[in-house]
């Protein structure tokens, strides 16, 4: 089977812990090279048996053997290196959030289209089939008419000093880091867009980033939704959908890989609880999806327009935090 030859732009921990192992498990992809400006490329290449190393990102992008790049750089660098990669004809899997604003993401997506390269924002969680199962249950009418959805993603950041998540200059903050998942899941599961948002946040006085955010969204179809995200609360990664006759809980929504890939869908109706367990390898699914898109010259299931829209909502959330106002998106 033909394989896409990938390059990794940096030795970021997410690349080492999750994505490079996923590329190794994938049937249609191989990591051919890794680049680092910090001099760590050789060490990581030796660990994962990667053939090529580069002392600069530019050198990797100039290598004709590299078909596509994975970008796990700090948030503020996503736009720059996506544009650079596209200039060199490389397809792109870029970590979330795609950039810092909707306008930046739009520029990235449009430039990739003009350059005839594929672009996908790396929301790996959506490739777990538990979410499609939730949509099926909603569509079946089992829980009645959906009225409300709530999504939460938090963890306790014990050592904030030196952590890029706490750097306001580099796109730090809980909303960019984990709140984006809650927003994305609400839009995806409900299949509708928010028309207004209101968000309150706890902003760290030393670092000037939101360490917690609490948002309300009114959706186009009249459903209301809440999300919360935090670096200052215990680890939670869940959402629930509440209808007129029952509710669905998904307690392993965003990191089912922590449970060997086992997702869990819990349906509660009329005092009866049903559990459905579904297993999948989300990082491998993500890698194989974008690689197949590249091989077949197709389009990602998660489109650039969808990534732009998610950033529009995040941007509105930050505007609400700043002004204290309800922000309308239409």
Tab-separated table of C-alpha atoms in Angstrom, residues 103-328:
chain	number	residue	atom	x	y	z
A	103	UNK	CA	-9.238	35.651	10.057
A	104	UNK	CA	-5.865	33.912	10.444
A	105	UNK	CA	-7.495	30.498	9.988
A	106	UNK	CA	-9.375	31.749	6.908
A	107	UNK	CA	-6.106	32.987	5.417
A	108	UNK	CA	-4.473	29.605	6.125
A	109	UNK	CA	-7.320	27.584	4.608
A	110	UNK	CA	-7.588	29.786	1.507
A	111	UNK	CA	-3.832	29.742	0.900
A	112	UNK	CA	-3.737	25.956	1.215
A	113	UNK	CA	-6.580	25.676	-1.300
A	114	UNK	CA	-4.789	28.023	-3.715
A	115	UNK	CA	-1.579	26.024	-3.237
A	116	UNK	CA	-3.429	22.759	-3.932
A	117	UNK	CA	-2.479	21.201	-0.588
A	118	UNK	CA	-4.734	19.556	1.991
A	119	UNK	CA	-5.191	21.199	5.392
A	120	UNK	CA	-6.813	19.721	8.487
A	121	UNK	CA	-6.947	20.952	12.064
A	122	UNK	CA	-6.052	18.102	14.431
A	123	UNK	CA	-9.183	17.575	16.535
A	124	UNK	CA	-8.400	13.887	17.000
A	125	UNK	CA	-11.297	13.178	19.405
A	126	UNK	CA	-13.906	13.506	16.619
A	127	UNK	CA	-12.582	10.388	14.882
A	128	UNK	CA	-13.889	8.165	17.693
A	129	UNK	CA	-17.151	6.477	16.581
A	130	UNK	CA	-18.784	7.067	19.979
A	131	UNK	CA	-19.751	10.548	18.753
A	132	UNK	CA	-21.457	9.229	15.628
A	133	UNK	CA	-23.324	6.821	17.918
A	134	UNK	CA	-24.514	9.774	20.020
A	135	UNK	CA	-25.802	11.494	16.869
A	136	UNK	CA	-27.599	8.274	15.874
A	137	UNK	CA	-29.331	8.039	19.266
A	138	UNK	CA	-30.409	11.690	19.054
A	139	UNK	CA	-31.724	11.202	15.506
A	140	UNK	CA	-33.651	8.068	16.566
A	141	UNK	CA	-35.719	10.169	18.966
A	142	UNK	CA	-34.886	7.944	21.933
A	143	UNK	CA	-34.223	10.893	24.269
A	144	UNK	CA	-36.959	13.050	22.753
A	145	UNK	CA	-36.335	16.612	21.627
A	146	UNK	CA	-32.893	17.910	22.588
A	147	UNK	CA	-33.084	20.951	24.860
A	148	UNK	CA	-29.617	21.341	26.377
A	149	UNK	CA	-25.992	20.222	26.028
A	150	UNK	CA	-23.082	20.618	28.418
A	151	UNK	CA	-19.380	19.972	27.709
A	152	UNK	CA	-16.415	20.063	30.114
A	153	UNK	CA	-12.664	19.655	29.664
A	154	UNK	CA	-10.332	20.479	32.535
A	155	UNK	CA	-7.119	19.417	34.234
A	156	UNK	CA	-4.998	20.742	37.068
A	157	UNK	CA	-1.824	22.420	35.821
A	158	UNK	CA	0.460	21.884	38.818
A	159	UNK	CA	3.528	23.683	37.400
A	160	UNK	CA	2.464	26.728	35.378
A	161	UNK	CA	5.923	28.301	35.304
A	162	UNK	CA	7.572	27.848	31.916
A	163	UNK	CA	4.512	26.118	30.435
A	164	UNK	CA	3.568	27.440	26.991
A	165	UNK	CA	-0.125	27.153	27.974
A	166	UNK	CA	0.444	30.050	30.376
A	167	UNK	CA	2.214	32.301	27.858
A	168	UNK	CA	-0.144	35.037	26.676
A	169	UNK	CA	2.223	35.943	23.811
A	170	UNK	CA	2.032	32.413	22.414
A	171	UNK	CA	-1.716	31.821	22.482
A	172	UNK	CA	-1.934	30.498	26.032
A	173	UNK	CA	-5.122	30.060	28.030
A	174	UNK	CA	-7.607	27.308	28.835
A	175	UNK	CA	-10.082	28.368	26.141
A	176	UNK	CA	-7.549	27.924	23.329
A	177	UNK	CA	-6.109	24.746	24.857
A	178	UNK	CA	-9.118	22.708	26.018
A	179	UNK	CA	-12.182	24.940	25.704
A	180	UNK	CA	-11.921	24.552	21.935
A	181	UNK	CA	-12.938	20.885	22.385
A	182	UNK	CA	-16.117	21.733	24.272
A	183	UNK	CA	-17.115	24.317	21.675
A	184	UNK	CA	-16.302	21.947	18.828
A	185	UNK	CA	-18.253	19.057	20.362
A	186	UNK	CA	-21.350	21.184	20.964
A	187	UNK	CA	-21.336	22.399	17.352
A	188	UNK	CA	-20.627	18.906	16.029
A	189	UNK	CA	-23.087	16.872	18.109
A	190	UNK	CA	-25.964	19.342	17.812
A	191	UNK	CA	-25.237	19.971	14.127
A	192	UNK	CA	-25.964	23.661	14.482
A	193	UNK	CA	-24.079	26.897	15.123
A	194	UNK	CA	-24.238	29.327	18.052
A	195	UNK	CA	-26.010	32.614	17.420
A	196	UNK	CA	-24.805	34.198	20.659
A	197	UNK	CA	-22.258	33.497	23.392
A	198	UNK	CA	-21.528	34.815	26.843
A	199	UNK	CA	-18.394	33.746	28.700
A	200	UNK	CA	-16.903	34.515	32.100
A	201	UNK	CA	-13.307	33.657	32.941
A	202	UNK	CA	-10.807	33.550	35.767
A	203	UNK	CA	-7.737	35.353	34.437
A	204	UNK	CA	-4.415	34.711	36.169
A	205	UNK	CA	-3.028	38.036	37.386
A	206	UNK	CA	0.605	37.013	36.834
A	207	UNK	CA	0.339	35.354	33.431
A	208	UNK	CA	-2.676	37.246	32.042
A	209	UNK	CA	-4.274	34.143	30.558
A	210	UNK	CA	-7.649	32.566	31.303
A	211	UNK	CA	-7.055	29.637	33.628
A	212	UNK	CA	-10.786	28.823	33.646
A	213	UNK	CA	-13.677	29.829	31.391
A	214	UNK	CA	-17.416	29.248	31.721
A	215	UNK	CA	-19.587	29.796	28.685
A	216	UNK	CA	-23.210	29.823	27.599
A	217	UNK	CA	-24.189	29.453	23.962
A	218	UNK	CA	-27.586	29.852	22.364
A	219	UNK	CA	-27.727	27.732	19.228
A	220	UNK	CA	-29.394	28.461	15.911
A	221	UNK	CA	-32.015	25.757	16.506
A	222	UNK	CA	-32.984	27.149	19.932
A	223	UNK	CA	-31.015	24.604	21.995
A	224	UNK	CA	-28.942	26.061	24.835
A	225	UNK	CA	-25.448	24.821	25.699
A	226	UNK	CA	-22.860	25.343	28.413
A	227	UNK	CA	-19.142	24.634	28.296
A	228	UNK	CA	-16.407	24.963	30.884
A	229	UNK	CA	-12.661	24.550	30.610
A	230	UNK	CA	-9.869	24.932	33.114
A	231	UNK	CA	-6.228	24.478	34.124
A	232	UNK	CA	-7.430	24.809	37.701
A	233	UNK	CA	-9.791	21.865	38.207
A	234	UNK	CA	-9.550	18.086	38.379
A	235	UNK	CA	-9.287	16.156	35.087
A	236	UNK	CA	-12.674	15.903	33.369
A	237	UNK	CA	-13.440	15.252	29.675
A	238	UNK	CA	-17.143	14.803	29.226
A	239	UNK	CA	-20.332	15.990	27.628
A	240	UNK	CA	-24.020	15.269	28.073
A	241	UNK	CA	-27.067	15.851	25.913
A	242	UNK	CA	-30.411	16.321	27.623
A	243	UNK	CA	-33.732	15.785	25.884
A	244	UNK	CA	-37.405	15.835	26.822
A	245	UNK	CA	-37.473	12.075	27.489
A	246	UNK	CA	-33.913	11.095	28.403
A	247	UNK	CA	-30.260	12.016	28.384
A	248	UNK	CA	-26.931	10.836	26.972
A	249	UNK	CA	-23.659	11.069	28.892
A	250	UNK	CA	-20.215	10.632	27.319
A	251	UNK	CA	-17.663	10.570	30.179
A	252	UNK	CA	-14.615	9.800	27.981
A	253	UNK	CA	-15.410	12.303	25.273
A	254	UNK	CA	-12.034	13.786	24.392
A	255	UNK	CA	-9.343	11.361	25.589
A	256	UNK	CA	-10.691	7.819	25.272
A	257	UNK	CA	-7.082	6.843	24.515
A	258	UNK	CA	-6.549	7.066	28.296
A	259	UNK	CA	-8.824	4.006	28.519
A	260	UNK	CA	-7.202	1.949	25.776
A	261	UNK	CA	-9.413	3.677	23.213
A	262	UNK	CA	-12.633	2.578	24.902
A	263	UNK	CA	-15.346	5.188	24.597
A	264	UNK	CA	-18.477	5.062	26.723
A	265	UNK	CA	-21.992	6.214	25.820
A	266	UNK	CA	-24.496	6.154	28.697
A	267	UNK	CA	-28.198	6.549	27.925
A	268	UNK	CA	-30.607	7.249	30.780
A	269	UNK	CA	-34.339	7.110	30.195
A	270	UNK	CA	-37.296	6.470	32.489
A	271	UNK	CA	-35.083	5.264	35.320
A	272	UNK	CA	-33.237	2.777	33.098
A	273	UNK	CA	-29.518	3.157	32.281
A	274	UNK	CA	-27.843	1.594	29.243
A	275	UNK	CA	-24.104	1.616	28.608
A	276	UNK	CA	-22.504	1.179	25.199
A	277	UNK	CA	-18.734	0.656	24.947
A	278	UNK	CA	-17.016	1.450	21.659
A	279	UNK	CA	-13.288	1.010	21.034
A	280	UNK	CA	-11.184	2.975	18.533
A	281	UNK	CA	-7.657	4.360	18.124
A	282	UNK	CA	-8.378	8.074	17.636
A	283	UNK	CA	-4.863	9.218	16.744
A	284	UNK	CA	-4.424	6.422	14.213
A	285	UNK	CA	-7.889	7.127	12.784
A	286	UNK	CA	-6.968	10.799	12.397
A	287	UNK	CA	-3.618	10.044	10.734
A	288	UNK	CA	-5.112	7.453	8.381
A	289	UNK	CA	-7.992	9.762	7.446
A	290	UNK	CA	-5.853	12.738	6.393
A	291	UNK	CA	-3.314	10.424	4.724
A	292	UNK	CA	-6.057	8.741	2.664
A	293	UNK	CA	-7.394	12.170	1.690
A	294	UNK	CA	-3.900	13.060	0.419
A	295	UNK	CA	-3.475	9.768	-1.463
A	296	UNK	CA	-6.895	10.014	-3.128
A	297	UNK	CA	-6.881	13.795	-3.645
A	298	UNK	CA	-10.095	13.973	-1.625
A	299	UNK	CA	-11.383	16.386	0.998
A	300	UNK	CA	-11.091	15.953	4.783
A	301	UNK	CA	-14.305	15.073	6.606
A	302	UNK	CA	-13.357	17.928	8.936
A	303	UNK	CA	-13.242	20.827	6.507
A	304	UNK	CA	-11.306	24.074	6.574
A	305	UNK	CA	-14.591	26.002	6.721
A	306	UNK	CA	-15.511	24.081	9.882
A	307	UNK	CA	-12.143	25.014	11.428
A	308	UNK	CA	-12.751	28.682	10.552
A	309	UNK	CA	-16.190	28.556	12.161
A	310	UNK	CA	-14.817	27.017	15.370
A	311	UNK	CA	-12.319	29.892	15.566
A	312	UNK	CA	-15.138	32.418	15.003
A	313	UNK	CA	-16.858	31.047	18.096
A	314	UNK	CA	-13.634	31.020	20.167
A	315	UNK	CA	-12.953	34.599	19.089
A	316	UNK	CA	-16.467	35.628	20.157
A	317	UNK	CA	-15.885	33.927	23.518
A	318	UNK	CA	-12.725	35.978	24.096
A	319	UNK	CA	-14.606	39.111	23.082
A	320	UNK	CA	-17.268	38.300	25.674
A	321	UNK	CA	-14.615	37.703	28.367
A	322	UNK	CA	-13.035	41.057	27.553
A	323	UNK	CA	-16.240	43.111	27.421
A	324	UNK	CA	-18.541	41.184	29.745
A	325	UNK	CA	-21.200	41.319	27.033
A	326	UNK	CA	-23.305	38.789	25.149
A	327	UNK	CA	-21.711	38.515	21.703
A	328	UNK	CA	-23.938	37.826	18.720
